[in-house]
Coordinates of C-alpha atoms in Angstrom, one line a residue:
M1 CA 0.1 0.3 0.0
R2 CA 2.8 2.4 0.9
F3 CA 4.1 2.0 -2.7
L4 CA 1.3 2.3 -4.4
A5 CA 0.4 5.5 -2.1
L6 CA 3.6 7.1 -3.6
V7 CA 3.1 6.0 -7.3
L8 CA -0.2 7.7 -6.8
L9 CA 1.3 11.0 -5.3
V10 CA 4.2 11.3 -7.8
F11 CA 1.6 10.7 -10.7
C12 CA -0.4 13.5 -9.8
L13 CA 2.7 16.0 -9.2
S14 CA 4.4 15.1 -12.4
Q15 CA 3.5 16.9 -15.4
R16 CA 6.8 17.0 -17.0
T17 CA 10.1 14.8 -16.6
Q18 CA 12.3 16.3 -13.7
A19 CA 15.5 15.0 -13.3
Q20 CA 19.3 15.1 -12.5
F21 CA 19.7 15.0 -16.1
G22 CA 18.5 19.1 -16.2
D23 CA 15.5 20.8 -17.8
V24 CA 16.9 21.0 -21.3
K25 CA 14.5 19.0 -24.0
P26 CA 17.1 16.0 -25.4
A27 CA 18.4 17.0 -28.8
G28 CA 19.9 13.1 -28.6
Y29 CA 21.2 10.4 -26.7
L30 CA 24.3 8.5 -25.8
F31 CA 24.5 4.9 -24.9
A32 CA 27.9 3.9 -23.0
H33 CA 28.2 0.1 -23.1
M34 CA 30.3 -3.1 -23.7
T35 CA 29.7 -5.8 -25.9
K36 CA 28.9 -9.7 -25.8
A37 CA 32.4 -9.8 -27.8
D38 CA 34.6 -7.2 -25.6
Y39 CA 33.1 -7.8 -22.1
G40 CA 34.1 -4.7 -19.7
H41 CA 35.3 -2.6 -22.5
L42 CA 33.8 0.7 -23.4
Y43 CA 31.5 1.3 -26.8
Y44 CA 29.5 4.4 -28.0
S45 CA 25.8 4.1 -29.4
V46 CA 23.8 7.6 -30.2
S47 CA 20.0 7.8 -30.9
K48 CA 18.3 10.9 -31.8
D49 CA 14.8 9.6 -30.0
G50 CA 15.3 7.2 -27.5
L51 CA 14.6 4.5 -29.6
K52 CA 16.7 3.9 -32.9
W53 CA 20.0 3.3 -31.8
E54 CA 23.2 3.3 -34.0
M55 CA 27.0 2.4 -32.8
L56 CA 29.7 4.6 -33.4
N57 CA 33.7 4.4 -34.2
D58 CA 33.0 1.7 -36.8
G59 CA 31.9 -0.7 -34.0
K60 CA 35.2 -0.2 -31.8
R61 CA 36.2 1.0 -28.7
V62 CA 36.2 4.6 -27.8
H63 CA 38.5 4.0 -24.8
D64 CA 41.1 1.2 -24.2
A65 CA 42.0 1.9 -20.8
Y66 CA 38.5 1.9 -19.4
R67 CA 37.4 -1.4 -17.6
G68 CA 34.0 -2.3 -15.6
H69 CA 30.5 -1.8 -16.1
P70 CA 29.5 1.8 -17.4
D71 CA 27.3 4.2 -15.3
I72 CA 27.6 7.9 -16.3
S73 CA 27.1 10.9 -13.6
R74 CA 27.1 14.4 -13.8
G75 CA 29.1 15.8 -10.8
H76 CA 29.3 18.9 -8.4
D77 CA 32.0 20.5 -11.0
G78 CA 30.1 20.0 -14.2
R79 CA 32.3 17.1 -15.1
Y80 CA 31.1 13.4 -16.0
Y81 CA 32.3 10.5 -13.8
M82 CA 32.3 7.0 -14.5
I83 CA 33.7 4.0 -11.7
G84 CA 35.8 1.4 -13.3
V85 CA 37.2 -1.9 -11.9
E86 CA 40.6 -3.3 -13.1
E87 CA 40.1 -7.2 -13.2
K88 CA 43.8 -8.4 -12.4
S89 CA 45.2 -5.3 -10.0
G90 CA 41.7 -5.1 -8.4
Q91 CA 42.0 -1.3 -8.2
I92 CA 38.9 1.1 -8.7
P93 CA 39.5 4.0 -10.9
L94 CA 37.4 7.0 -11.1
W95 CA 37.2 8.3 -14.7
A96 CA 36.4 12.3 -15.6
S97 CA 35.3 14.0 -18.6
T98 CA 34.2 17.2 -19.6
D99 CA 32.7 16.6 -23.0
L100 CA 32.0 12.9 -23.0
I101 CA 34.7 12.0 -25.3
R102 CA 38.0 12.4 -23.5
W103 CA 38.2 10.3 -20.7
T104 CA 41.2 10.4 -18.0
E105 CA 41.8 8.8 -14.4
A106 CA 40.6 11.1 -11.9
K107 CA 41.6 9.1 -8.9
R108 CA 41.5 5.6 -7.5
L109 CA 39.1 4.5 -5.0
P110 CA 39.8 2.9 -1.6
I111 CA 39.5 -0.8 -2.0
D112 CA 38.9 -1.9 1.3
L113 CA 35.4 0.0 1.0
F114 CA 34.0 -2.7 -1.3
D115 CA 36.1 -5.7 -1.1
G116 CA 34.4 -7.0 2.0
K117 CA 36.5 -5.7 4.9
S118 CA 33.7 -3.1 5.7
T119 CA 30.8 -5.1 4.9
P120 CA 30.9 -7.9 8.0
G121 CA 29.3 -11.1 6.7
F122 CA 29.4 -10.3 2.7
F123 CA 31.7 -10.6 0.3
D124 CA 32.1 -10.2 -3.7
N125 CA 33.6 -11.2 -6.6
P126 CA 37.3 -9.2 -6.4
S127 CA 37.3 -8.7 -10.1
W128 CA 34.3 -6.8 -10.1
Y129 CA 33.7 -5.5 -6.6
G130 CA 29.7 -6.0 -7.6
A131 CA 30.1 -3.6 -10.5
P132 CA 29.9 -0.1 -8.8
K133 CA 27.4 2.7 -9.9
M134 CA 27.2 6.1 -9.0
F135 CA 24.7 8.6 -8.7
Y136 CA 25.2 12.7 -7.8
D137 CA 22.5 14.4 -5.5
E138 CA 22.5 17.8 -6.1
A139 CA 20.0 18.2 -3.1
S140 CA 22.5 16.9 -0.6
A141 CA 25.7 18.0 -2.8
Q142 CA 27.3 14.4 -2.3
Y143 CA 27.5 11.3 -4.4
I144 CA 25.9 7.9 -3.3
I145 CA 28.2 5.1 -4.6
T146 CA 26.2 1.6 -4.5
W147 CA 27.4 -2.0 -5.2
H148 CA 26.2 -5.7 -4.3
A149 CA 27.9 -8.4 -2.2
H150 CA 27.0 -12.3 -1.4
A151 CA 26.7 -13.7 1.9
A152 CA 30.1 -14.9 2.9
D153 CA 29.1 -18.5 3.8
I154 CA 27.4 -19.4 0.8
A155 CA 29.5 -21.0 -2.0
R156 CA 29.3 -19.7 -5.7
E157 CA 28.6 -23.5 -6.6
D158 CA 25.3 -23.3 -4.7
F159 CA 23.9 -21.0 -7.6
A160 CA 20.5 -20.3 -6.4
R161 CA 21.3 -19.5 -2.8
Y162 CA 24.3 -17.6 -3.5
W163 CA 22.7 -15.1 -5.9
C164 CA 19.7 -14.6 -3.9
S165 CA 21.8 -13.7 -1.1
M166 CA 23.2 -10.7 -2.8
R167 CA 22.6 -7.4 -1.0
T168 CA 23.1 -3.9 -2.0
F169 CA 25.4 -1.5 0.0
Y170 CA 26.3 2.1 -0.3
V171 CA 28.7 4.7 0.6
L172 CA 28.5 8.7 0.6
T173 CA 30.9 11.0 -0.5
K174 CA 31.3 14.5 -1.6
D175 CA 34.9 14.7 -2.8
F176 CA 36.2 11.1 -3.4
T177 CA 38.6 11.6 -0.6
T178 CA 36.2 11.0 3.2
F179 CA 33.7 8.5 2.6
T180 CA 31.2 7.0 4.9
K181 CA 30.8 4.0 6.6
P182 CA 29.1 1.5 4.1
Q183 CA 25.6 0.6 4.8
R184 CA 23.1 -1.6 3.5
L185 CA 20.6 0.4 1.1
L186 CA 17.7 -1.7 1.2
P187 CA 15.9 -2.8 4.3
Y188 CA 14.5 -6.2 3.1
E189 CA 15.9 -9.4 2.9
M190 CA 15.8 -10.0 -1.1
G191 CA 18.8 -10.9 -3.5
S192 CA 19.3 -7.5 -5.2
I193 CA 22.3 -6.4 -8.0
D194 CA 22.1 -3.4 -10.3
V195 CA 20.9 -1.0 -8.5
I196 CA 21.0 2.3 -10.0
I197 CA 19.6 5.7 -8.2
R198 CA 17.9 8.5 -10.1
K199 CA 15.4 11.2 -9.0
E200 CA 12.4 12.7 -9.9
N201 CA 10.4 15.4 -8.7
G202 CA 11.8 15.1 -5.3
F203 CA 11.4 11.2 -5.2
Y204 CA 14.3 9.2 -5.0
Y205 CA 14.4 5.8 -7.2
A206 CA 16.2 2.6 -6.7
I207 CA 16.1 0.5 -9.5
L208 CA 17.2 -3.0 -9.2
K209 CA 17.3 -6.6 -10.7
D210 CA 15.5 -8.7 -7.9
E211 CA 18.2 -11.7 -7.9
C212 CA 16.1 -14.3 -6.5
E213 CA 15.4 -17.4 -8.8
A214 CA 12.2 -16.8 -10.2
T215 CA 9.6 -19.7 -9.0
A216 CA 5.9 -20.0 -8.7
Q217 CA 6.4 -18.7 -5.2
W218 CA 8.7 -16.1 -6.2
P219 CA 7.6 -14.8 -9.8
T220 CA 9.2 -11.8 -9.8
G221 CA 13.1 -13.1 -9.5
K222 CA 15.6 -12.2 -11.8
S223 CA 13.2 -9.3 -13.1
V224 CA 13.7 -5.5 -12.6
R225 CA 12.0 -3.7 -10.1
V226 CA 11.5 0.0 -9.0
A227 CA 11.6 1.2 -5.0
V228 CA 10.8 4.8 -4.1
S229 CA 12.1 6.9 -1.1
R230 CA 11.4 10.8 -0.1
S231 CA 15.3 10.4 1.0
L232 CA 18.5 9.5 -1.0
T233 CA 19.5 6.6 1.6
G234 CA 16.2 5.7 2.3
P235 CA 14.1 3.9 3.9
Y236 CA 12.9 2.6 0.5
S237 CA 9.7 1.2 -0.2
Y238 CA 9.1 -2.7 -1.2
P239 CA 9.7 -3.0 -4.7
G240 CA 6.7 -2.5 -6.9
P241 CA 5.9 -5.4 -9.7
S242 CA 8.3 -6.7 -12.4
V243 CA 9.3 -3.8 -15.3
S244 CA 11.0 -6.8 -17.3
P245 CA 10.3 -10.3 -17.7
S246 CA 12.5 -12.3 -15.8
Y247 CA 16.1 -12.9 -16.6
H248 CA 16.6 -9.2 -17.4
E249 CA 19.3 -6.9 -15.7
A250 CA 21.6 -3.9 -16.0
P251 CA 18.6 -1.2 -16.1
T252 CA 19.0 2.1 -17.4
V253 CA 16.8 5.0 -17.7
V254 CA 16.4 8.0 -19.8
P255 CA 13.8 10.7 -20.1
K256 CA 11.6 10.8 -23.3
P257 CA 12.4 13.8 -25.7
D258 CA 9.3 15.4 -25.3
G259 CA 9.4 15.5 -21.5
T260 CA 6.5 13.4 -21.1
G261 CA 7.9 10.1 -19.3
W262 CA 10.5 7.7 -19.3
Y263 CA 12.2 4.9 -21.5
M264 CA 13.7 2.0 -19.6
Y265 CA 16.2 -0.6 -21.0
Y266 CA 17.4 -3.7 -19.5
E267 CA 19.5 -6.6 -21.0
M268 CA 18.3 -9.8 -21.4
Y269 CA 21.3 -11.9 -20.5
T270 CA 20.4 -15.3 -21.3
G271 CA 20.2 -13.9 -25.0
Q272 CA 22.4 -11.0 -24.7
R273 CA 19.9 -8.4 -26.0
Y274 CA 18.3 -5.3 -24.8
S275 CA 14.4 -4.7 -24.4
A276 CA 12.5 -1.5 -23.5
S277 CA 9.8 -0.1 -21.4
E278 CA 8.2 3.1 -21.0
A279 CA 6.2 5.1 -18.4
P280 CA 4.8 8.7 -17.3
T281 CA 7.3 8.6 -14.5
L282 CA 9.5 6.6 -12.4
A283 CA 7.0 5.3 -10.2
G284 CA 5.1 3.9 -13.3
P285 CA 3.2 2.4 -14.5
W286 CA 5.5 0.6 -16.9
F287 CA 4.8 -1.1 -20.3
N288 CA 6.6 -2.6 -22.8
V289 CA 7.5 -0.6 -25.9
S290 CA 6.7 -2.8 -29.1
Q291 CA 9.9 -4.1 -30.6
L292 CA 8.9 -2.2 -34.3
R293 CA 9.8 0.9 -32.2
Y294 CA 12.8 0.6 -31.3
A295 CA 16.5 -1.1 -32.1
A296 CA 19.0 -1.5 -29.8
P297 CA 22.6 -1.8 -30.7
P298 CA 23.3 -5.4 -31.3
N299 CA 25.3 -7.5 -28.6
A300 CA 25.4 -4.5 -26.4
R301 CA 25.7 -5.3 -22.7
H302 CA 26.0 -3.6 -19.5
G303 CA 25.7 0.2 -20.0
C304 CA 24.2 3.5 -19.4
M305 CA 22.2 5.9 -21.2
W306 CA 22.6 9.8 -21.1
P307 CA 20.6 12.4 -22.8
L308 CA 22.5 15.0 -25.0
T309 CA 22.1 18.6 -25.8
Q310 CA 22.2 19.4 -29.8
A311 CA 25.8 20.2 -29.1
Q312 CA 26.8 17.4 -27.4
Y313 CA 25.0 15.1 -29.8
D314 CA 27.2 16.6 -32.7
T315 CA 30.4 16.8 -31.2
I316 CA 30.1 13.1 -30.2
V317 CA 29.0 12.0 -33.8
N318 CA 31.7 14.3 -35.5
Q319 CA 34.4 12.8 -33.1
F320 CA 33.6 8.9 -33.4
G321 CA 31.3 8.8 -36.7
K322 CA 28.6 6.5 -37.5
P323 CA 28.9 3.5 -38.9

């Protein structure tokens, strides 16, 4: 009931999409993603309408050094940021850019925030540290970094229990130097991964993958769902109904060009292709977008979409070139 009440309130308040992306009407969109054949590396695709996507740079990497699950955030200084993960060294570089074209390493984040030393009872794959994501909250002038970790006493070979034991943690920082102590983000005992935080009309949304196994008793398993809160760090509502079918993950959202709602994309990791839904607000209700209306980049995997001004769109296309 609490989730439905918040949905109705947000729907009534939302006449046009207002979000951390700004109030400028998007003139195009960037999709920063990896590919099936080159997992973990950075590729770009663009779209004018948020539906039809074209891969740039002749289908080649746009940055050779980046490694991770890209999730773009615009920060306190107007620059764009992405967290990376180096599999072999275990380092966590923070990448920065002024134009979404040239990415430079700004600094390296403390590993012990993510490797289980600060989350008793939970650990994660040291290769990825739970695929950290980041969101900058202008209202509190701080960044929230989220990641997931599994229960330390469950072996990866115990597949269903291992993934259902995933919990989402977060830290806050204003300067990437001082960090809060890691805390659980979601208060319920349900597996969750790939959590991104977004904001609309004063409400915060945790868009997540329900990581428990899909069964008759748990039909929302392995699907994308949405929780809502009045505060950046919660408490977040129990997640709403499935936005995606089961066996989808890595959600990303962008405002529609006309400001009347949102598109959400998510990856079917069993078939490795993206599908889409749309809604008037982040609270929903969400409806599937017909496959006749959109064309996601073939073989794209985990990524983040970002709205662009006309100048940004033109500069990125001129730099990398369409096929």
